[in-house]
XYZ file of C-alpha atoms in Angstrom:
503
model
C 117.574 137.418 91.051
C 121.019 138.390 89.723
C 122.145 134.642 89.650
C 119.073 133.709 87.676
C 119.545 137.015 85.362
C 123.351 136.124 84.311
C 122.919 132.309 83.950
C 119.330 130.885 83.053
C 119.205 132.304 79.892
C 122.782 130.544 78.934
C 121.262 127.173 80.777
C 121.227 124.245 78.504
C 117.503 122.791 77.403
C 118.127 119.485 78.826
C 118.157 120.918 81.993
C 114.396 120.762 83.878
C 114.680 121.466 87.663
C 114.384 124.601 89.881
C 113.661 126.821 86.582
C 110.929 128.693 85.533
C 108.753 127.597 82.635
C 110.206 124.189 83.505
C 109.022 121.311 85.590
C 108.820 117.040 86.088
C 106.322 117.228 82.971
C 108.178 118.872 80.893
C 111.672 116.500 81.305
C 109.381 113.874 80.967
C 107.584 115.302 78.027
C 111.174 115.752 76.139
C 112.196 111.853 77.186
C 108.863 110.984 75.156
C 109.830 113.121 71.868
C 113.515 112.246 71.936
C 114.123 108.852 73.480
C 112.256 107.068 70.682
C 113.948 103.524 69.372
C 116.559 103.781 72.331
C 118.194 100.230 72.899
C 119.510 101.207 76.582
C 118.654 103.511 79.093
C 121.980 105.017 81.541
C 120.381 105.809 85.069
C 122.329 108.592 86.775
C 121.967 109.598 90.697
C 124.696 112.164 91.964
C 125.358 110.313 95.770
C 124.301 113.391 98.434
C 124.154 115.943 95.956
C 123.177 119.075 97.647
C 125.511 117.712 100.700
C 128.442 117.051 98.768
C 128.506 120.686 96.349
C 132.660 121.340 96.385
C 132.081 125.417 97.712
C 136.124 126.181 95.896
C 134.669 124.620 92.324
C 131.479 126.354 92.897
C 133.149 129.347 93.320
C 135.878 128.868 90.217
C 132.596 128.195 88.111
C 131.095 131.421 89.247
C 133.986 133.778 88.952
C 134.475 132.258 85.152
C 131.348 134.764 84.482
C 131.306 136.994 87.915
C 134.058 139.409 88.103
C 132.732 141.569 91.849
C 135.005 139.699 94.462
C 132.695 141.020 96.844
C 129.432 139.572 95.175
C 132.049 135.969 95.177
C 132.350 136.541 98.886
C 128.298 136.894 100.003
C 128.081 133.803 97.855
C 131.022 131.768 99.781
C 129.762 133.318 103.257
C 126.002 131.823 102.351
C 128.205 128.300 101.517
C 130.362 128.619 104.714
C 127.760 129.906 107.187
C 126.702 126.675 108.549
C 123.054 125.379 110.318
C 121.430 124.347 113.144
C 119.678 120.898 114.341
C 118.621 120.260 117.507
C 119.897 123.366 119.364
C 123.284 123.058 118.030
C 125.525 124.529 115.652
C 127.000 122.570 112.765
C 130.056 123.873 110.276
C 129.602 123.377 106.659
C 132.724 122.654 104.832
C 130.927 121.428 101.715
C 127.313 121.312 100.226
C 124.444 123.407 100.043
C 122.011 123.984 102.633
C 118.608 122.336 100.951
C 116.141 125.298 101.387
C 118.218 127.850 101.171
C 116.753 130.269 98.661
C 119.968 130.251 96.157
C 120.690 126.829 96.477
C 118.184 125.755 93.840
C 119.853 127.941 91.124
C 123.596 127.133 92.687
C 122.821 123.767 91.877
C 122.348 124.306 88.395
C 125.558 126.321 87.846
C 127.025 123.701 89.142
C 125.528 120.830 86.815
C 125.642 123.212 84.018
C 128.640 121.971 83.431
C 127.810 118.487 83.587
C 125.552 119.565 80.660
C 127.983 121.169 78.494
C 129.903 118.041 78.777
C 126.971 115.623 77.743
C 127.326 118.215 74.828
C 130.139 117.633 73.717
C 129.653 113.733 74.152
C 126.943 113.809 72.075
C 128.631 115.065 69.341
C 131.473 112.680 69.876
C 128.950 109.802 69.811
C 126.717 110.494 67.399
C 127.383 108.861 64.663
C 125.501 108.334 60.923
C 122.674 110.176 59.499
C 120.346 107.473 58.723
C 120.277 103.088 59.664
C 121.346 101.180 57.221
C 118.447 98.931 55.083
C 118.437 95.039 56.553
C 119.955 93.388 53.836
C 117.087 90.294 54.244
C 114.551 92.834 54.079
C 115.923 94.156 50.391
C 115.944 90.895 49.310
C 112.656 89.844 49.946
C 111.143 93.214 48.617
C 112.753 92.536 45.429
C 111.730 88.729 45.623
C 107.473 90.435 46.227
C 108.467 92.899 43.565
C 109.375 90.165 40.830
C 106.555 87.926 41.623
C 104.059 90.911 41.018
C 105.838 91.501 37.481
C 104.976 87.704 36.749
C 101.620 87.933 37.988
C 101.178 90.419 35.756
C 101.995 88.922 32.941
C 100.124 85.800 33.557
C 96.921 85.315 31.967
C 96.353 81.604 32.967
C 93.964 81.730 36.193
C 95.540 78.222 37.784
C 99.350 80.017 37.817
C 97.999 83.273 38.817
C 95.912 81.840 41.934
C 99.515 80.110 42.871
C 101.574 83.174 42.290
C 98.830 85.532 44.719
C 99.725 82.498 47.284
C 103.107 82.794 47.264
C 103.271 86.355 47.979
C 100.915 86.198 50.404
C 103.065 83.552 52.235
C 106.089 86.110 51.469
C 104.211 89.041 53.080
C 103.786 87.197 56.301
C 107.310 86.900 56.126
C 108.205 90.065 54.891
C 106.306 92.356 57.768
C 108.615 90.296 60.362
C 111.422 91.423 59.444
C 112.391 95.176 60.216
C 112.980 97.363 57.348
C 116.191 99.015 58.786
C 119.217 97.191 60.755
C 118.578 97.623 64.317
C 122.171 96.635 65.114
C 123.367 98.828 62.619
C 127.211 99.810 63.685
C 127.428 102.870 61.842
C 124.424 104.370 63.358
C 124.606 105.455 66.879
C 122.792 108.121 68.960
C 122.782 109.777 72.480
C 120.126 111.561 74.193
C 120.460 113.358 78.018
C 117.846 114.770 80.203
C 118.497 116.249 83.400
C 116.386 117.127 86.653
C 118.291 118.758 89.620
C 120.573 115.337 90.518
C 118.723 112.900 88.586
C 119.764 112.955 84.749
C 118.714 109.791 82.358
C 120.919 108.767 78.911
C 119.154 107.106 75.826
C 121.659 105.505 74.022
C 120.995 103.689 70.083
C 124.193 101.756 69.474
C 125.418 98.831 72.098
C 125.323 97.646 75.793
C 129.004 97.984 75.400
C 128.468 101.666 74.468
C 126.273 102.789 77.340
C 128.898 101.013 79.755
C 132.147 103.194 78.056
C 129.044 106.319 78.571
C 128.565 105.440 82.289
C 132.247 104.907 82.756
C 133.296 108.345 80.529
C 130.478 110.442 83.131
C 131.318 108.821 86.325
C 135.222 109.888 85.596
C 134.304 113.079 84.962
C 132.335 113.907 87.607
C 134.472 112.701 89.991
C 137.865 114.859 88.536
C 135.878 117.954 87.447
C 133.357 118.006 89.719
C 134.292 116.118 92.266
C 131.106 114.752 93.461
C 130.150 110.847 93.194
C 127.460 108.857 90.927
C 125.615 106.357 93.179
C 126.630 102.520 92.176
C 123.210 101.850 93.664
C 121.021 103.590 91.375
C 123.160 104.391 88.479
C 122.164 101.346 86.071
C 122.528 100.458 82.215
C 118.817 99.301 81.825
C 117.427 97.801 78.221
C 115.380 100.141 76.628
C 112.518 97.135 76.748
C 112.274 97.089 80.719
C 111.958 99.756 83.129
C 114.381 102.878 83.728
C 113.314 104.507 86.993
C 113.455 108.524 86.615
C 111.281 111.131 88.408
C 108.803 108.597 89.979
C 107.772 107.120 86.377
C 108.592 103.771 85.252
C 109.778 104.700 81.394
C 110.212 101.981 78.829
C 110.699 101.746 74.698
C 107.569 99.346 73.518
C 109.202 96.502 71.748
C 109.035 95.244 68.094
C 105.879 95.201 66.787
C 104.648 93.518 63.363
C 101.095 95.339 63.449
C 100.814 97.789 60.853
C 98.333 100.659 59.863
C 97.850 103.243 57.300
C 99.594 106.452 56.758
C 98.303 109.453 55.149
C 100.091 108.531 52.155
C 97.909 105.385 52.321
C 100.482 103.178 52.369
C 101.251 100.685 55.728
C 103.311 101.007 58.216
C 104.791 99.322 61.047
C 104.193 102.664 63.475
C 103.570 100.229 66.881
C 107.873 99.835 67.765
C 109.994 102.041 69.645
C 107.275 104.576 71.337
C 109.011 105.982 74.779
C 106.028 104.831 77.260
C 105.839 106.380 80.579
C 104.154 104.465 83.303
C 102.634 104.802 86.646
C 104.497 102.301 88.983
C 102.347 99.978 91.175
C 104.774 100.644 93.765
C 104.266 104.519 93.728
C 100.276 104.081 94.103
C 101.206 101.448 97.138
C 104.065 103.460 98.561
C 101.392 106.740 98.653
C 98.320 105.000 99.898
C 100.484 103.887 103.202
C 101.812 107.091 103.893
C 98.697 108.813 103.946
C 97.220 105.787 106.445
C 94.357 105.279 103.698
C 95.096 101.600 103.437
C 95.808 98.309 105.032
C 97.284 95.196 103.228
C 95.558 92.101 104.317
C 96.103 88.210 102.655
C 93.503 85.983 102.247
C 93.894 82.681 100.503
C 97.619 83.713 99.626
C 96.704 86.454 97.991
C 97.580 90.113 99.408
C 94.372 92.146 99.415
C 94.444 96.599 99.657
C 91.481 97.377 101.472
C 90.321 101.218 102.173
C 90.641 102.251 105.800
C 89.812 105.555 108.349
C 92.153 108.156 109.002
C 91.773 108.858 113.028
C 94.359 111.675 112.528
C 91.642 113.488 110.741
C 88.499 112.827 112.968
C 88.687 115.851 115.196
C 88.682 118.219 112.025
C 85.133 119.833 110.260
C 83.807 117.549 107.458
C 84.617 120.490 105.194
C 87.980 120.668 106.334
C 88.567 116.403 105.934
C 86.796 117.011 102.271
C 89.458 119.380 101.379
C 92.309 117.305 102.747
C 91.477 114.175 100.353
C 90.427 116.534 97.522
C 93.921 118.061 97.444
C 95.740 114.303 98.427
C 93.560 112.946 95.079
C 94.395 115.487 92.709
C 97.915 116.509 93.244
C 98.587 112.433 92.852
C 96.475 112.358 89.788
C 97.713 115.443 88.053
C 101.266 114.553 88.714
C 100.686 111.501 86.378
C 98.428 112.877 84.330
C 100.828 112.367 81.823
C 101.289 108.722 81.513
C 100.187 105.869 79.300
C 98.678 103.575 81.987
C 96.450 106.139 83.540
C 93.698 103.980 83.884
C 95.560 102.480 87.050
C 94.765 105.564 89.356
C 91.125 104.198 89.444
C 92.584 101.606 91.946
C 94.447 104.846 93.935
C 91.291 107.550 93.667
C 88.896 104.205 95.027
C 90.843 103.364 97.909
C 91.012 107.248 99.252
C 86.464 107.682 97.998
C 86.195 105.052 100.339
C 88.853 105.733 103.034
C 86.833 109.215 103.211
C 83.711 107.436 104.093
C 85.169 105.058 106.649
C 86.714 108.330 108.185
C 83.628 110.179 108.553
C 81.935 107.171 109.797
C 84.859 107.026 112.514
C 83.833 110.254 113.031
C 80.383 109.988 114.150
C 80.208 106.288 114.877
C 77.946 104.840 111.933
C 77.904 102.884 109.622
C 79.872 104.034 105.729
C 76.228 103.666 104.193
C 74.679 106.090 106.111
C 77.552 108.540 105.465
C 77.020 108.010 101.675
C 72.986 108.805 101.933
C 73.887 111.780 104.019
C 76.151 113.169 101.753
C 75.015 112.293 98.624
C 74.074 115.348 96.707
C 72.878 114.078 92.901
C 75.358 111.281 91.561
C 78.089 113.080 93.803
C 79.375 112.549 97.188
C 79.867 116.584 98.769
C 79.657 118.618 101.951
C 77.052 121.422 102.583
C 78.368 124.565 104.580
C 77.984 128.219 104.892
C 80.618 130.746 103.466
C 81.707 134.048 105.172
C 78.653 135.520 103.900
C 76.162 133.455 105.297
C 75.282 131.620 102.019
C 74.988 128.204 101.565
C 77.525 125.922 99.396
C 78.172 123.037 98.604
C 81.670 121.632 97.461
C 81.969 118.160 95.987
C 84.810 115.061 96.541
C 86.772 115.294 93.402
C 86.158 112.731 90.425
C 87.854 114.603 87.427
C 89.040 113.161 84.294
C 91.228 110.245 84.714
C 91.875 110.062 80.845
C 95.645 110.845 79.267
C 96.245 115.008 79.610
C 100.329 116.085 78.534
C 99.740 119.535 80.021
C 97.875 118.713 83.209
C 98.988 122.577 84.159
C 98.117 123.882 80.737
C 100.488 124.529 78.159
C 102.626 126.883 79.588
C 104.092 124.122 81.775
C 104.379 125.176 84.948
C 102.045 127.819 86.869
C 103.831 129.891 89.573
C 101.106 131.184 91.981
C 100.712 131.822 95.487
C 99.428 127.830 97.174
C 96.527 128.169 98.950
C 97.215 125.116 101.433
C 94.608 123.265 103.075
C 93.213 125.224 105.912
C 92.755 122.665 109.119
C 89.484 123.934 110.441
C 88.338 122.502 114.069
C 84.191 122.537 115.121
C 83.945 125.028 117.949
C 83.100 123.441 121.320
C 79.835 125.456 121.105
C 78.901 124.149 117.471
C 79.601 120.529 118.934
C 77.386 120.974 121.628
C 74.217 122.623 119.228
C 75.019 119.114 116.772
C 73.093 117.000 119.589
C 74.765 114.078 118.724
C 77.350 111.554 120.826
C 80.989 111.608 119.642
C 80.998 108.090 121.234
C 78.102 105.941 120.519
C 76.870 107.856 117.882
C 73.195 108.249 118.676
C 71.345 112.182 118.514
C 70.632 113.501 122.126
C 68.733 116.317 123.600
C 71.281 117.004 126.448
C 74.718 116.135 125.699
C 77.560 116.350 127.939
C 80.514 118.219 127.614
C 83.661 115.045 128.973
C 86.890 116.678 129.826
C 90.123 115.794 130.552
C 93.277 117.528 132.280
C 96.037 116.242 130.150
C 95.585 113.529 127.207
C 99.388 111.883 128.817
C 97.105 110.967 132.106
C 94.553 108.847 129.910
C 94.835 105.224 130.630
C 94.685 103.693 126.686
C 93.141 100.356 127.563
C 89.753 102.200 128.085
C 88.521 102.412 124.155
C 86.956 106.138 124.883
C 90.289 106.853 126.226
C 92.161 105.820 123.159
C 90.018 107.673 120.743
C 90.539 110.640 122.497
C 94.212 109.993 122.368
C 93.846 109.138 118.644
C 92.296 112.259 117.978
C 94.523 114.370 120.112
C 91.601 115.606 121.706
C 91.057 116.296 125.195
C 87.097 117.419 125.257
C 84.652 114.807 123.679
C 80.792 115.384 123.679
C 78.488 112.203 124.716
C 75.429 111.301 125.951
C 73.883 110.691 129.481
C 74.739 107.153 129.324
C 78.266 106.936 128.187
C 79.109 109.980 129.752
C 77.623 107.612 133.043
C 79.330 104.189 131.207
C 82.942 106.807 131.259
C 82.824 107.745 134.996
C 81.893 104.191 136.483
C 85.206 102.826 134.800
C 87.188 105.756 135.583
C 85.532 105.340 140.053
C 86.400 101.721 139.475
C 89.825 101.944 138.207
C 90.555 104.946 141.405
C 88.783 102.204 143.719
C 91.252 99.288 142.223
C 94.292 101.676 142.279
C 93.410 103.022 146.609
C 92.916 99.397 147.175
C 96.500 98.955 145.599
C 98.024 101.480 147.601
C 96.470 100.558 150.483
């Protein structure tokens, strides 16, 4: 609280992470206003950030505004008091423990003076107040502006008919050819944006340029600060292609001849130069594997995402496996809520609607149709239960807006509220047992069985039962007379096989 008290409000605006009010969105929402007709893109990644903090700088950057020696000395002993992992004690001669509830606000006095520095480039850089006209383009305008003097002053239909042709075939021309000098010399800008160790530079001017403006950083930060930029990830990227930077692929749309009317009426060539930020493919891919939603499959050559179950999740209440992909779906969504291709998290929120069906289907061995007609409830797919109250409610699988939002938190950026987690609720052995229905085959039954287990470790997997019970890390499964029958023949046969072994 003190840290944040004597620093945030003397924090430069480029800077996004670990402050309030601020957030991804909101770095990404300032690339989008000020990276407009950027020719190259500097990607910056500090190497081991957080593990490489210098505690003596830190502490020469603090005491520049911090005069209590004994305030200096809490802050070195929080640097200095080391951690443990796996029952052992580590030293720490350098870094910041990652969780450590000042480390987030350490880290940007640290990089604050990175951004004082990107400053100062800036105004070193920055050069020209407009582009310079394209001399071709001036030329031709005067060329268009001459003919329509002739035309008119011609009465004779035959030479004005020709004239209206040859501007026409100038126009064509003319809207070709941008009005300023892209390459213009004397015109040359810089841009920075910074979250935590990730920072990206939008540089108008030359390749050359953003090279000396990588080379100019990476010196600095290694004598002032001395941490390291990442060869790896730090790139000079044309504006054109894709710059990686908090999870979006960002890119400057390219020239663009199509034109359309301004409110002065007049047209204009307003398609060029737009910042887009994009979902990657890879990001949707990367996510739908970690979550086990998704297999890859080829067929014909051609690699194929297909929607799978989620055995983790099979032990746990339908209401409980509802929640789990609700929250999954829209955190993913509303993180990219933001960018221009939107349209591709169809593909993402498809794969997990149908991955929930194939898990409840797991679940209670049937078929993904009958799931849907049992849990269809109007045009929406939802789960039935009772509240604390004894009332009945009903909460849906999400399918909100998929369409373009730049405050997907509302306008205030970012809320700060108390996360209300996904609560991992388990059916009762009781409420399994009053359900009627095998966990195994499936079918409803009068009399179900309660199947138990000592320890899941004793299970032999090659028995499919067994495995599922594994799977689920379950060791009680409710069945029916006849696979609870079908379970202890195989088990008396495999004890008969393994005496006879013995013997």
């Amino acid at each position: 609280m003190l840290l944040e008290s004597i620093y945030e409000g003397s924090f430069a605006d480029t800077s996004h992470g670990f402050r309030p009010n601020r957030s991804c969105h909101t770095a990404l929402r300032m690339i989008q206003n000020r990276f407009t007709r950027c020719k190259w893109f500097v990607e910056g990644d500090i190497k081991g950030f957080f593990d490489n903090i210098d505690h003596t700088v830190t502490i020469d950057i603090l005491r520049k505004r911090i005069k209590d020696e004994r305030f200096l000395r809490l802050i070195r002993k929080f640097l200095n008091a080391g951690y443990v992992e796996e029952n052992r004690m580590h030293q720490s001669y350098s870094g910041t423990p990652q969780g450590g509830i000042i480390s987030p606000i350490l880290a940007n006095i640290y990089l604050d003076q990175l951004d004082k520095y990107m400053m100062e480039l800036k105004q070193r850089f920055d050069k020209g107040d407009k582009r310079a006209y394209n001399p071709e383009y001036l030329r031709m305008s005067s060329r268009r502006g001459k003919l329509r003097k002739k035309l008119d002053r011609t009465a004779s239909q035959e030479e004005r008919a020709s004239i209206v042709a040859q501007i026409q075939a100038l126009d064509k021309v003319h809207k070709s050819i941008p009005c300023k000098d892209p390459m213009d010399a004397g015109f040359r800008r810089l841009q920075y944006v910074r979250y935590a160790d990730d920072f990206i530079i939008g540089i108008i001017g030359s390749k050359a340029d953003a090279q000396a403006i990588k080379q100019e950083i990476s010196q600095y930060i290694s004598e002032k600060l001395r941490l390291e930029l990442s060869d790896e990830k730090t790139l000079v990227t044309k504006a054109t292609d894709r710059a990686k930077f908090l999870g979006f692929e960002i890119r400057v749309t390219p020239q663009s001849n199509h034109t359309k009317k301004t409110k002065r009426g007049m047209t204009a060539r307003n398609y060029s130069g737009h910042v887009m930020l994009e979902v990657p493919t890879a990001a949707i891919e990367k996510k739908l594997l970690e979550l086990h939603a998704m297999k890859k499959v080829v067929h014909d050559g051609t690699e194929i995402w297909k929607s799978t179950h989620r055995g983790e999740l099979t032990a746990r209440t339908e209401l409980s496996i509802l929640d789990q992909y609700n929250g999954e779906v829209r955190g993913f969504c509303n993180y990219y809520a933001i960018a221009n291709n939107r349209s591709k998290l169809h593909k993402f929120r498809n794969i997990m609607e149908y991955s929930f069906y194939k898990t409840l289907a797991h679940k209670y061995r049937t078929s993904m149709r009958e799931i849907i007609n049992k849990h269809r409830i109007g045009k929406d797919i939802g789960v039935t239960y009772r509240d604390k109250f004894g009332n009945e409610r009903v909460r849906l699988l999400w399918k909100g807006s998929l369409a373009k939002d730049p405050y997907p938190l509302g306008a205030e950026a970012d809320i700060i509220h108390k996360p209300k987690g996904i609560i991992v609720q388990k059916p009762s052995l009781a409420n399994r047992l009053k359900a009627g229905r095998c966990e195994w085959c499936g079918k409803e039954t009068a009399e179900p069985v309660m199947h138990q287990v000592r320890a899941l470790k004793e299970l032999d997997t090659s028995q499919p039962w067994a495995a599922f019970m594994k799977k689920i890390n379950r060791k009680t499964l409710v069945v029916c007379h006849a696979c609870h029958c079908m379970i202890h023949s195989a088990d008396c046969e495999k004890m008969e096989s393994r005496i006879q072994r013995e013997l």
